[in-house]
Each structure stands twice: as structure tokens, then as C-alpha cells.
PDB file of C-alpha atoms in Angstrom:
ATOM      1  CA  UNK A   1      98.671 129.984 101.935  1.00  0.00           C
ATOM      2  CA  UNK A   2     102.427 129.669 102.733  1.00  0.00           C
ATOM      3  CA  UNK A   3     104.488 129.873  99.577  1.00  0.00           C
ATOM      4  CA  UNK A   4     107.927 128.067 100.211  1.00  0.00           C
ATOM      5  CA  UNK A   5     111.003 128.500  97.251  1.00  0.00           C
ATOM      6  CA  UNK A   6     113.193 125.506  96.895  1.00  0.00           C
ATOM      7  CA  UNK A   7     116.583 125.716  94.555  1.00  0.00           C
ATOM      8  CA  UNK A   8     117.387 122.287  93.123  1.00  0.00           C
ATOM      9  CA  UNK A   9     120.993 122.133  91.876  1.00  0.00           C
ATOM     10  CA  UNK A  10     121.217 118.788  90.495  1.00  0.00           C
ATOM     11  CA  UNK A  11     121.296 118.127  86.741  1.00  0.00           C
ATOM     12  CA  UNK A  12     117.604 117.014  86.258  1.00  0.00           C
ATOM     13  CA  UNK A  13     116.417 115.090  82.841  1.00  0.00           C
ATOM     14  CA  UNK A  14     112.505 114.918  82.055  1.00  0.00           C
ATOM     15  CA  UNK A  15     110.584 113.656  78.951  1.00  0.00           C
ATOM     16  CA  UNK A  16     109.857 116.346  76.520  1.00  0.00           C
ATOM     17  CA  UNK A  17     112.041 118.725  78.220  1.00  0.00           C
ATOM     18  CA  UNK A  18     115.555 120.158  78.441  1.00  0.00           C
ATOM     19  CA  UNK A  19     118.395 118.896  81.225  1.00  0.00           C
ATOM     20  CA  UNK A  20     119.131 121.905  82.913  1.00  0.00           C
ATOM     21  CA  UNK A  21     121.426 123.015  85.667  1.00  0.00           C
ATOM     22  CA  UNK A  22     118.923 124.041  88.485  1.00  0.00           C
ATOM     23  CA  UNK A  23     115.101 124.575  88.793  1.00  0.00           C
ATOM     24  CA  UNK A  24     114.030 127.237  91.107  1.00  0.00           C
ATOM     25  CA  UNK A  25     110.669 125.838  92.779  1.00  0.00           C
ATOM     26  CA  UNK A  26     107.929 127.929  93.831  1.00  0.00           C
ATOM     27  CA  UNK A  27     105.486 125.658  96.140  1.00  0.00           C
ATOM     28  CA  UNK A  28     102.051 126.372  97.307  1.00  0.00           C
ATOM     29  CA  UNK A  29     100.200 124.664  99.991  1.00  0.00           C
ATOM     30  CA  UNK A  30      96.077 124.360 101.021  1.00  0.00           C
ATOM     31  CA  UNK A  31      95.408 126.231  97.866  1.00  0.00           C
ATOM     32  CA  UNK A  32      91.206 126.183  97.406  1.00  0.00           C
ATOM     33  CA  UNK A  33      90.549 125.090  94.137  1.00  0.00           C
ATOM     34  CA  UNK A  34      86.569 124.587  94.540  1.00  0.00           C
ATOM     35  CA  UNK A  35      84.084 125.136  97.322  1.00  0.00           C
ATOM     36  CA  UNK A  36      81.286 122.683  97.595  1.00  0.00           C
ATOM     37  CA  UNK A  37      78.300 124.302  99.876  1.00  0.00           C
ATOM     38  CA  UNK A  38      80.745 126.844 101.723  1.00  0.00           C
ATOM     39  CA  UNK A  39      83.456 124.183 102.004  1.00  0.00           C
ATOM     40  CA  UNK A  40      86.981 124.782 100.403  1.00  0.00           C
ATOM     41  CA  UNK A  41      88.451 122.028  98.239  1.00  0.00           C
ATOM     42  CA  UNK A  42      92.618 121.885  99.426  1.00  0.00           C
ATOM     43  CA  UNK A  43      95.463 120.961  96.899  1.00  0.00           C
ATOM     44  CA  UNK A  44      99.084 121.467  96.797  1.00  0.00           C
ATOM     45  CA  UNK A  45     100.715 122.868  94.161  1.00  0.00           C
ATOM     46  CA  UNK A  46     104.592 122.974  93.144  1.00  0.00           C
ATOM     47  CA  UNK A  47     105.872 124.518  90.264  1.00  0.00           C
ATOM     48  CA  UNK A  48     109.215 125.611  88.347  1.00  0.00           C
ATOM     49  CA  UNK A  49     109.543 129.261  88.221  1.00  0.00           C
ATOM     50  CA  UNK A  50     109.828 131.348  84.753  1.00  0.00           C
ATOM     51  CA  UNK A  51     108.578 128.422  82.816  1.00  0.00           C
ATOM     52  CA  UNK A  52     105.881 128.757  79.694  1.00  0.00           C
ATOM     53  CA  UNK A  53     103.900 125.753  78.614  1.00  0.00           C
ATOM     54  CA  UNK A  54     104.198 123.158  81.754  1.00  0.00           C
ATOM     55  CA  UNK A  55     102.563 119.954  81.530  1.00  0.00           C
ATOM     56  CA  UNK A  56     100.245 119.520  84.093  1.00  0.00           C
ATOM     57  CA  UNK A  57     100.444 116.388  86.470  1.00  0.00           C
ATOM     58  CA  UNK A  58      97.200 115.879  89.021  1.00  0.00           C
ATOM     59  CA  UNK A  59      98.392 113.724  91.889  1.00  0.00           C
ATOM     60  CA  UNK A  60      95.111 112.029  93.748  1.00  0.00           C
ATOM     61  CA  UNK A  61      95.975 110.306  96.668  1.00  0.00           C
ATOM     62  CA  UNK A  62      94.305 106.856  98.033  1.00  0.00           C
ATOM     63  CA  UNK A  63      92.539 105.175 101.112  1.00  0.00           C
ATOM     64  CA  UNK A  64      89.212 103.524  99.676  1.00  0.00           C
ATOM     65  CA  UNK A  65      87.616 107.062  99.169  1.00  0.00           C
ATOM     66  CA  UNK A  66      87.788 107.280 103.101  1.00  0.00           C
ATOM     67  CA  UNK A  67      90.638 108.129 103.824  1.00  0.00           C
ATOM     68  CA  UNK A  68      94.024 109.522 103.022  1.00  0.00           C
ATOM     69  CA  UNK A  69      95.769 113.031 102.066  1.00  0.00           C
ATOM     70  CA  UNK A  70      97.454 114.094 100.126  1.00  0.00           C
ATOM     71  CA  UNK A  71      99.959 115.679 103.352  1.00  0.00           C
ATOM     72  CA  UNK A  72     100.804 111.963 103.928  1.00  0.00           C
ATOM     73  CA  UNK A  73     104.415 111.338 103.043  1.00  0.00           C
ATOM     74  CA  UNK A  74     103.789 108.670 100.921  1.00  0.00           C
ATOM     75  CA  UNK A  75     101.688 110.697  98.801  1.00  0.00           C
ATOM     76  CA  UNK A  76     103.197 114.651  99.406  1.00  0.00           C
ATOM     77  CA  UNK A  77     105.570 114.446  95.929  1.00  0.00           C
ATOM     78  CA  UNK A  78     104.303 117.197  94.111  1.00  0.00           C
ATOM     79  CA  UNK A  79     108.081 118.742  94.305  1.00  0.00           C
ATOM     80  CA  UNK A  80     109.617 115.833  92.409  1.00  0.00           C
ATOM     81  CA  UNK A  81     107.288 116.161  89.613  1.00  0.00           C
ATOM     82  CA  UNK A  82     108.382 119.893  89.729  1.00  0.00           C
ATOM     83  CA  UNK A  83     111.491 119.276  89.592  1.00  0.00           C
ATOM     84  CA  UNK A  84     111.128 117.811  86.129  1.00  0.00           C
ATOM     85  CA  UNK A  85     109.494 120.461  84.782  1.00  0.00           C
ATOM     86  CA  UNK A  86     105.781 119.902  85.561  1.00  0.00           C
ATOM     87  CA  UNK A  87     102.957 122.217  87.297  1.00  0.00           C
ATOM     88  CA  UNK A  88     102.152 119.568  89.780  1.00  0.00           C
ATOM     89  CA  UNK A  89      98.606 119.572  91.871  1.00  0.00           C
ATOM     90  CA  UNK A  90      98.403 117.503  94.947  1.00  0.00           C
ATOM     91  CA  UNK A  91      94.448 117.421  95.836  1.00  0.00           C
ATOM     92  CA  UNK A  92      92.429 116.358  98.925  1.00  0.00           C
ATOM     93  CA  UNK A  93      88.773 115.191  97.854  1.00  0.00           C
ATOM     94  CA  UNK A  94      85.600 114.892 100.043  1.00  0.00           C
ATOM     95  CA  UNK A  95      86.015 111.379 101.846  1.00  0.00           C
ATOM     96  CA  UNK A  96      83.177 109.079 101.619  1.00  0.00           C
ATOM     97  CA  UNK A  97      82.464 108.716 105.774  1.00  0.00           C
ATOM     98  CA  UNK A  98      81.183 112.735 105.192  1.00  0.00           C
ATOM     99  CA  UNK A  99      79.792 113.320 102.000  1.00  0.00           C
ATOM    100  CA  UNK A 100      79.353 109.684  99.882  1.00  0.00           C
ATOM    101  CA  UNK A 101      80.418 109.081  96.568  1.00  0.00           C
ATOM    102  CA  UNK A 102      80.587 110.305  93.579  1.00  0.00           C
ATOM    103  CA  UNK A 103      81.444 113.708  95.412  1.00  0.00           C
ATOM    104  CA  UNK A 104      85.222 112.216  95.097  1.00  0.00           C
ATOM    105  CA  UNK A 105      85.275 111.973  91.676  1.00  0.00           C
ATOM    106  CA  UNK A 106      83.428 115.372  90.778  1.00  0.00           C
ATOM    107  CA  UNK A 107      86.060 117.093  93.380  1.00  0.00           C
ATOM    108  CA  UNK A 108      88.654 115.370  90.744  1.00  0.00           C
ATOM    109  CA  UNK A 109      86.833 116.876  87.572  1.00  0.00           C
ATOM    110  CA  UNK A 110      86.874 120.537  89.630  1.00  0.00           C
ATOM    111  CA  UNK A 111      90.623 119.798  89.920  1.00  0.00           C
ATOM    112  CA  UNK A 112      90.776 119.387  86.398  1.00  0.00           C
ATOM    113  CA  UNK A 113      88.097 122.606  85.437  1.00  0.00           C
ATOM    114  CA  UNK A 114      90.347 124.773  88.091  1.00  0.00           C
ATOM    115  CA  UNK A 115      93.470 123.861  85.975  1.00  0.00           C
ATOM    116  CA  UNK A 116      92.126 125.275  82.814  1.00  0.00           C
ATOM    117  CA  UNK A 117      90.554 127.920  84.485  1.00  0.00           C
ATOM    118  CA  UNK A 118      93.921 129.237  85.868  1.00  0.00           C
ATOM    119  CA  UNK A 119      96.288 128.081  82.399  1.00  0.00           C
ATOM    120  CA  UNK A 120      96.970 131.832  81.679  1.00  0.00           C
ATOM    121  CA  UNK A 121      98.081 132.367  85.292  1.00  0.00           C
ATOM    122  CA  UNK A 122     100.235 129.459  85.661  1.00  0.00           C
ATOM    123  CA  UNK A 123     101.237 129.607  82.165  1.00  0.00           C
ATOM    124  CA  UNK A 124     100.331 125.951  81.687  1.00  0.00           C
ATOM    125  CA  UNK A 125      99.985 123.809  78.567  1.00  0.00           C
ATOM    126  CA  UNK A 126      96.271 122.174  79.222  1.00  0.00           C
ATOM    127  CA  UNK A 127      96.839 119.859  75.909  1.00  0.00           C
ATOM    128  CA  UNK A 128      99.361 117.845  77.899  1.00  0.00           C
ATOM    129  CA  UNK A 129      97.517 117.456  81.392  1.00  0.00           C
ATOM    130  CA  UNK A 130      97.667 113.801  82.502  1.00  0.00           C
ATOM    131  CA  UNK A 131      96.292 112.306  85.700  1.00  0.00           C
ATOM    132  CA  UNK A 132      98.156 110.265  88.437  1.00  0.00           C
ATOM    133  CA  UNK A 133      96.450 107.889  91.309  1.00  0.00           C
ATOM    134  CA  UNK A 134      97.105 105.302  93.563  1.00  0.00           C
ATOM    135  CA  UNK A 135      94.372 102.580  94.630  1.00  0.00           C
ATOM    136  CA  UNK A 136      91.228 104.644  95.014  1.00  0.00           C
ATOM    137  CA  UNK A 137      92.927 107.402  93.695  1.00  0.00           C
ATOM    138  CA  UNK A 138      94.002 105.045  90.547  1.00  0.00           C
ATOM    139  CA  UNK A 139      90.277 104.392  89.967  1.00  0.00           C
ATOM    140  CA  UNK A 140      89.585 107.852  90.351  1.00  0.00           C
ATOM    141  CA  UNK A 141      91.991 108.723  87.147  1.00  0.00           C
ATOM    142  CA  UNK A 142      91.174 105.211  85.633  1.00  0.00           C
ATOM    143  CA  UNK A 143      87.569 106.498  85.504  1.00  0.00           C
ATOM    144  CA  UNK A 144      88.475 109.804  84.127  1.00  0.00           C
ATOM    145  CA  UNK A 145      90.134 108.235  81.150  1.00  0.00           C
ATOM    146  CA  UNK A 146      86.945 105.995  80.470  1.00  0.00           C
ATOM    147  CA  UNK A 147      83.914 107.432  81.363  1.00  0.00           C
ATOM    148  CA  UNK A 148      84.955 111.431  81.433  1.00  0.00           C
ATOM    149  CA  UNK A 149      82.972 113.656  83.726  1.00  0.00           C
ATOM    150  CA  UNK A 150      80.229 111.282  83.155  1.00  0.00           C
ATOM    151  CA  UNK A 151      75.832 111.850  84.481  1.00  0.00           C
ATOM    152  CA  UNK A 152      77.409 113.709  87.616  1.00  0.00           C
ATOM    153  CA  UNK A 153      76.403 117.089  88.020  1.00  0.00           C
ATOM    154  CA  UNK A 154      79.170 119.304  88.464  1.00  0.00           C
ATOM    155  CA  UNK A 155      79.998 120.605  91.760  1.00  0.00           C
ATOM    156  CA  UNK A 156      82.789 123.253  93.222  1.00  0.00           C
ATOM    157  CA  UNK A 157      82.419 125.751  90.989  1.00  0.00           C
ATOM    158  CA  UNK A 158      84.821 126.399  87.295  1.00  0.00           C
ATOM    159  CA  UNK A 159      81.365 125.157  85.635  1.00  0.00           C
ATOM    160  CA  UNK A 160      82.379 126.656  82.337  1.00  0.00           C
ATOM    161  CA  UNK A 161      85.884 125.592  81.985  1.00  0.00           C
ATOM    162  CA  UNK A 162      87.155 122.614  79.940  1.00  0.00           C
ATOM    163  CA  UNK A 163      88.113 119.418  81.246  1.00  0.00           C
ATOM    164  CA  UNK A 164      89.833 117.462  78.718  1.00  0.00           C
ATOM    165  CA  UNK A 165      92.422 115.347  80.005  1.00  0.00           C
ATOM    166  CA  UNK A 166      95.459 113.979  77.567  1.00  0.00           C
ATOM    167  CA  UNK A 167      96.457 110.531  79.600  1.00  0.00           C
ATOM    168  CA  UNK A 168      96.683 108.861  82.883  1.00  0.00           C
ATOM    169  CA  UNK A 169      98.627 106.612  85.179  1.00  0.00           C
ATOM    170  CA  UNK A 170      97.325 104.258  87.758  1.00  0.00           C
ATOM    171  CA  UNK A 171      98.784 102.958  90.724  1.00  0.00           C
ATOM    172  CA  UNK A 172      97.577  99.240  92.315  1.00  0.00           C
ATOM    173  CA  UNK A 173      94.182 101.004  90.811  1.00  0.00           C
ATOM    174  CA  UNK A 174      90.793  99.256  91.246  1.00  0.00           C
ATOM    175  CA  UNK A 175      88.988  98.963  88.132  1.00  0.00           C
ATOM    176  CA  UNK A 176      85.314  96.858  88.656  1.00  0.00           C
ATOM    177  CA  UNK A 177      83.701  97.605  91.960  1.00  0.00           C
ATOM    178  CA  UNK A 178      81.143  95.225  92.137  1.00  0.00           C
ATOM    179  CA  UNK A 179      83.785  92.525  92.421  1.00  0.00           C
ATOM    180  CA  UNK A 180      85.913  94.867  94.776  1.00  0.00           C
ATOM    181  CA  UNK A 181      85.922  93.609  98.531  1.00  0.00           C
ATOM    182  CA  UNK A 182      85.806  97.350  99.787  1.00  0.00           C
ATOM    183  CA  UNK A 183      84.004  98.464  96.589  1.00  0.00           C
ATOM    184  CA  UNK A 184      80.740  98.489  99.047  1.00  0.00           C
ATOM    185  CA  UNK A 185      81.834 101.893 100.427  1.00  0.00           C
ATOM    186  CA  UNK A 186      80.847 103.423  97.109  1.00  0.00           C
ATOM    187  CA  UNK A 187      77.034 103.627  97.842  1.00  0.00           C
ATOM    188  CA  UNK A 188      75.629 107.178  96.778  1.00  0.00           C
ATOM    189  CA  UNK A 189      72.768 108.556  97.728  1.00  0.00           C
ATOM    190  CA  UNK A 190      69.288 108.943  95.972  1.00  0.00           C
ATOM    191  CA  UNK A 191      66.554 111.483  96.812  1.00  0.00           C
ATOM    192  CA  UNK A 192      65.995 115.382  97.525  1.00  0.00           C
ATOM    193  CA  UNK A 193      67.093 117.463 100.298  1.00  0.00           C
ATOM    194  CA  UNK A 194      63.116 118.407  99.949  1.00  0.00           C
ATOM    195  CA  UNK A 195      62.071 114.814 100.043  1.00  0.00           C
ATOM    196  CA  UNK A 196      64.983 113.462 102.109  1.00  0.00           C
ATOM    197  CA  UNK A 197      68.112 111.337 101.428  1.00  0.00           C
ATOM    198  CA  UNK A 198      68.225 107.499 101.254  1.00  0.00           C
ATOM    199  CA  UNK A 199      71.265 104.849 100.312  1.00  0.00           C
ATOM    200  CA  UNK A 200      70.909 103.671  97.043  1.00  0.00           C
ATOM    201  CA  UNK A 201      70.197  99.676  97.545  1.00  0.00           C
ATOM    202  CA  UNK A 202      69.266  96.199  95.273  1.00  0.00           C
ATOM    203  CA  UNK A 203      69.637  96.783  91.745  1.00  0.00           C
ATOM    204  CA  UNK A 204      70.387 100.560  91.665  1.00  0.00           C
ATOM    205  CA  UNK A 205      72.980 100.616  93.592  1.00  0.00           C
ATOM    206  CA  UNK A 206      74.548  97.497  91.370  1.00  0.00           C
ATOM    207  CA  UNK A 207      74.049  99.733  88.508  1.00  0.00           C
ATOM    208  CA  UNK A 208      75.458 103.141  90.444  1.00  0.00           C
ATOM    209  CA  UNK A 209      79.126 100.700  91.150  1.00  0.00           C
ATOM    210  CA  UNK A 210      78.911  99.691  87.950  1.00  0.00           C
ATOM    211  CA  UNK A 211      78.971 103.089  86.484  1.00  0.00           C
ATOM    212  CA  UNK A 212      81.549 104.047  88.179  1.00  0.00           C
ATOM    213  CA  UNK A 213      84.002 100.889  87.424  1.00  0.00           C
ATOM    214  CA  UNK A 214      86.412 102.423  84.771  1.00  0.00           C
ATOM    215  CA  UNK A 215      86.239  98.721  82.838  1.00  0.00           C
ATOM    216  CA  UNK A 216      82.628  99.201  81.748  1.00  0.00           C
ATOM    217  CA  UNK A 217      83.283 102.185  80.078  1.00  0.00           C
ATOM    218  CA  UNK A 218      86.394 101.467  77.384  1.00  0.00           C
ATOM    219  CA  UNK A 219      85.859 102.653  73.765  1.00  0.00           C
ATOM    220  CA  UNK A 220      87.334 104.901  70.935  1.00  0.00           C
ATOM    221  CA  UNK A 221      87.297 107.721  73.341  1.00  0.00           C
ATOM    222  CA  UNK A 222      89.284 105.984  76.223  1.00  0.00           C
ATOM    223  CA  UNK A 223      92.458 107.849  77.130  1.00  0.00           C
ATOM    224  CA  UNK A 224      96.084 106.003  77.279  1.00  0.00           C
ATOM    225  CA  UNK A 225      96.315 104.497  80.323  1.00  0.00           C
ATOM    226  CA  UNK A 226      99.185 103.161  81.939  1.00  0.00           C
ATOM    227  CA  UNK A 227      98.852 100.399  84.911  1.00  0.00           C
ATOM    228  CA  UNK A 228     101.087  99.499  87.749  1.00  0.00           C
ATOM    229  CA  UNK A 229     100.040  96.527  90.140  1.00  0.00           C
ATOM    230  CA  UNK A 230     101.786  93.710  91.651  1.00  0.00           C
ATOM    231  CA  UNK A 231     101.069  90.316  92.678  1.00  0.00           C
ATOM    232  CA  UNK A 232     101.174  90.792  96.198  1.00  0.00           C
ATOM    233  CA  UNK A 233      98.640  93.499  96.676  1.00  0.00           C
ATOM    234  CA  UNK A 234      96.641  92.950  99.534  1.00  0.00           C
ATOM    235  CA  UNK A 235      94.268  95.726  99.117  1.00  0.00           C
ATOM    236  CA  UNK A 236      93.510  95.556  95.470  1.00  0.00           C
ATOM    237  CA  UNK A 237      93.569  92.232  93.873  1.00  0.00           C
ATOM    238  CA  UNK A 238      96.143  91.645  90.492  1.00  0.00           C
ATOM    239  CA  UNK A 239      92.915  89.919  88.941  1.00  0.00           C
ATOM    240  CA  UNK A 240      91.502  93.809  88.771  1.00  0.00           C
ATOM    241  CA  UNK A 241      94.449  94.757  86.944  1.00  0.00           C
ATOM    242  CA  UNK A 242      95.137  91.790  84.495  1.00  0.00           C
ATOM    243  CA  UNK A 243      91.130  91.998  83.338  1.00  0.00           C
ATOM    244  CA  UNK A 244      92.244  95.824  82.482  1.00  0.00           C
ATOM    245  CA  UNK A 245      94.405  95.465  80.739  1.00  0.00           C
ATOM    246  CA  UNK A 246      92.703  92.763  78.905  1.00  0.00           C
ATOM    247  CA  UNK A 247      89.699  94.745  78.365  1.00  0.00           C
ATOM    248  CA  UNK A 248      91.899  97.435  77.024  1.00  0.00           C
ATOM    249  CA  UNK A 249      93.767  95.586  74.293  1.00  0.00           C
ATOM    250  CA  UNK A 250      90.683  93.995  73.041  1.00  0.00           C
ATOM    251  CA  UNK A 251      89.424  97.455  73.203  1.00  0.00           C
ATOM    252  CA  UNK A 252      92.335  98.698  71.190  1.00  0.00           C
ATOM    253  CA  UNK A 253      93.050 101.511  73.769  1.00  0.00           C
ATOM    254  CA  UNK A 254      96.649 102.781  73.753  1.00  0.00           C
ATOM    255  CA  UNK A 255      98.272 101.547  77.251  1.00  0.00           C
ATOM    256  CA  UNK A 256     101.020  99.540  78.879  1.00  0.00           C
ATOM    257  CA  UNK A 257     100.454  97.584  81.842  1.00  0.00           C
ATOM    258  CA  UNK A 258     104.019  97.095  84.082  1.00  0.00           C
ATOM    259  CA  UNK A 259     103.301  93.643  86.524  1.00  0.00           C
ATOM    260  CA  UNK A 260     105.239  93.854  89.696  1.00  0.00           C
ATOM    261  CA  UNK A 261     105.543  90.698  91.840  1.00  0.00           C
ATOM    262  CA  UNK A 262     106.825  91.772  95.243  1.00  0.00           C
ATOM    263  CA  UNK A 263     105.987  95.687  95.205  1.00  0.00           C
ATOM    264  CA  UNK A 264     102.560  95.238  97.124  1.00  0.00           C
ATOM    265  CA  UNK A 265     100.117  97.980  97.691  1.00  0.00           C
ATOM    266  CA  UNK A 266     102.000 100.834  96.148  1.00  0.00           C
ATOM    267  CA  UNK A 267     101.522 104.685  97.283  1.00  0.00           C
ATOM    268  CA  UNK A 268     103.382 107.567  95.144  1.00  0.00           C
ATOM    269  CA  UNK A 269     106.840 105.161  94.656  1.00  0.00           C
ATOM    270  CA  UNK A 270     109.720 106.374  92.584  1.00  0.00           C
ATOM    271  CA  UNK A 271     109.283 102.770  90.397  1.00  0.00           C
ATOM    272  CA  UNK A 272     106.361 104.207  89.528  1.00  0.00           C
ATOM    273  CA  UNK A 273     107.319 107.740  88.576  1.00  0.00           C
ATOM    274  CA  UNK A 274     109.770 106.330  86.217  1.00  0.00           C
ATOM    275  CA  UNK A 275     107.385 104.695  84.709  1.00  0.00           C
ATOM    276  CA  UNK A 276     104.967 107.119  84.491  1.00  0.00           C
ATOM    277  CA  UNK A 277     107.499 109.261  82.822  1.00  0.00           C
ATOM    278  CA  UNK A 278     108.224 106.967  80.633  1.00  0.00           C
ATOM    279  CA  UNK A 279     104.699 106.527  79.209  1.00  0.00           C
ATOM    280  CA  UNK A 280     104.179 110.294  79.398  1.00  0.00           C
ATOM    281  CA  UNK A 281     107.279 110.600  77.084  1.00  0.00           C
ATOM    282  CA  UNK A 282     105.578 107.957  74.499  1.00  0.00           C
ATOM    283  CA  UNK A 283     102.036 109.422  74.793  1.00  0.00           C
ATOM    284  CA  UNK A 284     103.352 112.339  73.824  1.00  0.00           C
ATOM    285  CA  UNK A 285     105.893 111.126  70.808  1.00  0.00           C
ATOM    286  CA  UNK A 286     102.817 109.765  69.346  1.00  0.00           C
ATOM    287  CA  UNK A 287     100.606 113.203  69.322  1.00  0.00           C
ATOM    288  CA  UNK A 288     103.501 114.554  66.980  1.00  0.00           C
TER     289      UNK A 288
END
């Protein structure tokens, strides 16, 4: 694990916390935070030093659940998230071509367990511990904030450890897979390691998609939820995110819901962190 100390002298502003003159960061790559079956779980962590009570930001990249990482440049930001005062977690998650979903999603939820796990460590505040994702990534969180951990067992280990999350942000997020063009590469698998694995097919697997679409699952519990799409996303369509937000409001589900028109398929984009600093910064002047 290479540890690497980066001194930021520029005046920095963040919601909920003091401008001050510098930030001393202390970053952390291909930190395990779960093993799954003698496999370790990577994230990258970057934090400011000497500081009690950080928010905690989980960055989870996309690529469809089969690919991505989160050492691609367009998704490798932990620092500036840092730099505002955050403990900021960067995560790689099993990819569908090796191990098929939901092991994606329960890798998120041992993100989140290994985060409360490790609070008195990292000095962390877990009460303010929001989620951030981009396309698969943004369903990933989406789904957090509406279903929770959901039927899946857990995996990676932290099995005791909370996993409450406070809000999340998602980026050109897919939100019903059964109408998803690529939502077909979420097929999980039924069956035994005794009895031998099949693909789920037919009805079941309808059903499986369908519990995993974050849009099915909105109620009183939902967590605020801010979305960021734009017209011209190729990968995701805008019709996923304007029957979100929909479904939200009638739902009565804090959220805000920020339509580009010429942004496309956005990664980890500094539009976006504004805004999701933004929201953060009203999610958490209504808790008071």
C-alpha cells in the first residue's frame, strides 16, 4: 500500500466546513476493504490529515458492471473530494464477465460495512456518509438509497457493522433495467455449488432486474437522491432519468434532478461535483 502526502495551498471552501489555508492530504492506494473467497476487494482512499468527524464520500465508478476502475482518470478524484474536507473511498467491485451480478452491489454494501467498521480509525462521522456513482455506478448508489442492502446475502466480510447511508448522488445513472438496452448483462445466477450453477432465465430473471431497478423500490425510507443526466446520453437514455425523478416526487422523496442538454455520458465531472456539493450542503441543513 503506497501512502503518498499531498499539501494543497489554495484557499479551499466546502459545505459544512471551514475555508482554510491548506489541507495536508494523506492518500492511500489498493487498500483491501473485503475479501470475497480469498480475493481482496481494492479501493482508494484520500483523506485530510488531523481532521475529527469527516463526512464520508464513496466514489463507485461505471462501465455496465463490466468494466471500469476506479484508476481510470475520469474516475481517480478521490483527492478533490479530500481536498474539501471529506474521507473519500474510491472502490473497484467484482465485474460482471467474472463473478455476475449482484456481487457488484454487495461489494458496494462491504464498502459501506468497512467504513463503519474503521470510523474510530479514520475518525469519521458515519451519520453523514453519502454515496457517489456514475452510470452503472449511479444505479449502484441509486439502489442503495431505495432498496438498502436488500435479499442479498452479505459477502466480504464486516458482517456485523452498520450500513446506513445518509444520501446519494447519481451520475447519467440507470434506474429500470428491464427497459435498459445493456440492462441484459445483469443476469445472476440460481443454484448450489452442490447442485451446480445455472443463468437465471423467463420470468425469474424479469423479476431478479426488476429487483434490482432502484425505481421499484421508492417509499418513506428512500434516501435524498440527487440526479444528473443529459439529453444527449448515448449510453443511458434521459427517459431513465425523467421517470426518476417522476417516481420520486410522486413518491415524496427529498431530491433534485439537474437536466443537462449537451453534457452526454458523464464520468466523475467537476459540473457534477458542484452539484453534488451543493445538495450535500442542503441534505444536511435540513437534518438540523
Amino acid at each position: 500500500m503506497k501512502i503518498q502526502l499531498v499539501a494543497l495551498i489554495a484557499i479551499i471552501a466546502a459545505p459544512a466546513l471551514h475555508a482554510q489555508d491548506s489541507l495536508r492530504i494523506t492518500s492511500a492506494k489498493d487498500v483491501i476493504y473485503g475479501v470475497v473467497e480469498g480475493t481482496g476487494l481494492l479501493a482508494d482512499i484520500s483523506y485530510p490529515e488531523a481532521r475529527a468527524g469527516m463526512p464520508v464520500l464513496i466514489m463507485v465508478h461505471g462501465g455496465r458492471w463490466r468494466a471500469g476502475s476506479k484508476n481510470e482518470e475520469r474516475y481517480a478524484r478521490s483527492g478533490v473530494w479530500a481536498a474539501s474536507g471529506y474521507f473519500a473511498m474510491n472502490i473497484n467491485y467484482r465485474l460482471v464477465g467474472a463473478t455476475p451480478a449482484p456481487a457488484c452491489y454487495q461489494d458496494l454494501y462491504t464498502a459501506i460495512r468497512w467504513v463503519y467498521a474503521h470510523a474510530a480509525e479514520y475518525k469519521l462521522d458515519t451519520n453523514r456518509l453519502y454515496l457517489l456513482g456514475d452510470s452503472a455506478g449511479g444505479h449502484e448508489v441509486s439502489l442503495a438509497a431505495t432498496l438498502g442492502a436488500g435479499p442479498y446475502p452479505k459477502t466480504g466480510g464486516w458482517d456485523d457493522a452498520p450500513s446506513a447511508i445518509k444520501a446519494v448522488i447519481s451520475i447519467s445513472g440507470a434506474y429500470d433495467l428491464n427497459t435498459l438496452s445493456w440492462g441484459n448483462l445483469w443476469t445472476p445466477l440460481t443454484g448450489t455449488a452442490q447442485t451446480g450453477f445455472t443463468t437465471l432465465a423467463g420470468p425469474a430473471l424479469e423479476e431478479a432486474r426488476r429487483l434490482a431497478s432502484p425505481i421499484h423500490h421508492i417509499g418513506p425510507d428512500t434516501k435524498p437522491i440527487l440526479l444528473l443526466h443529459s439529453d444527449d446520453d448515448r449510453s443511458v437514455p434521459i427517459q431513465q432519468a425523467v421517470d426518476m425523478d417522476a417516481a420520486l416526487t410522486a413518491g415524496h422523496v427529498y431530491h433534485k434532478f439537474i437536466h443537462y442538454k449537451d453534457h452526454g455520458h458523464m464520468p466523475f465531472v467537476d459540473d457534477a461535483f458542484k452539484e453534488a456539493r451543493t445538495f450535500i450542503a442542503e441534505v444536511e441543513a435540513r437534518s438540523k
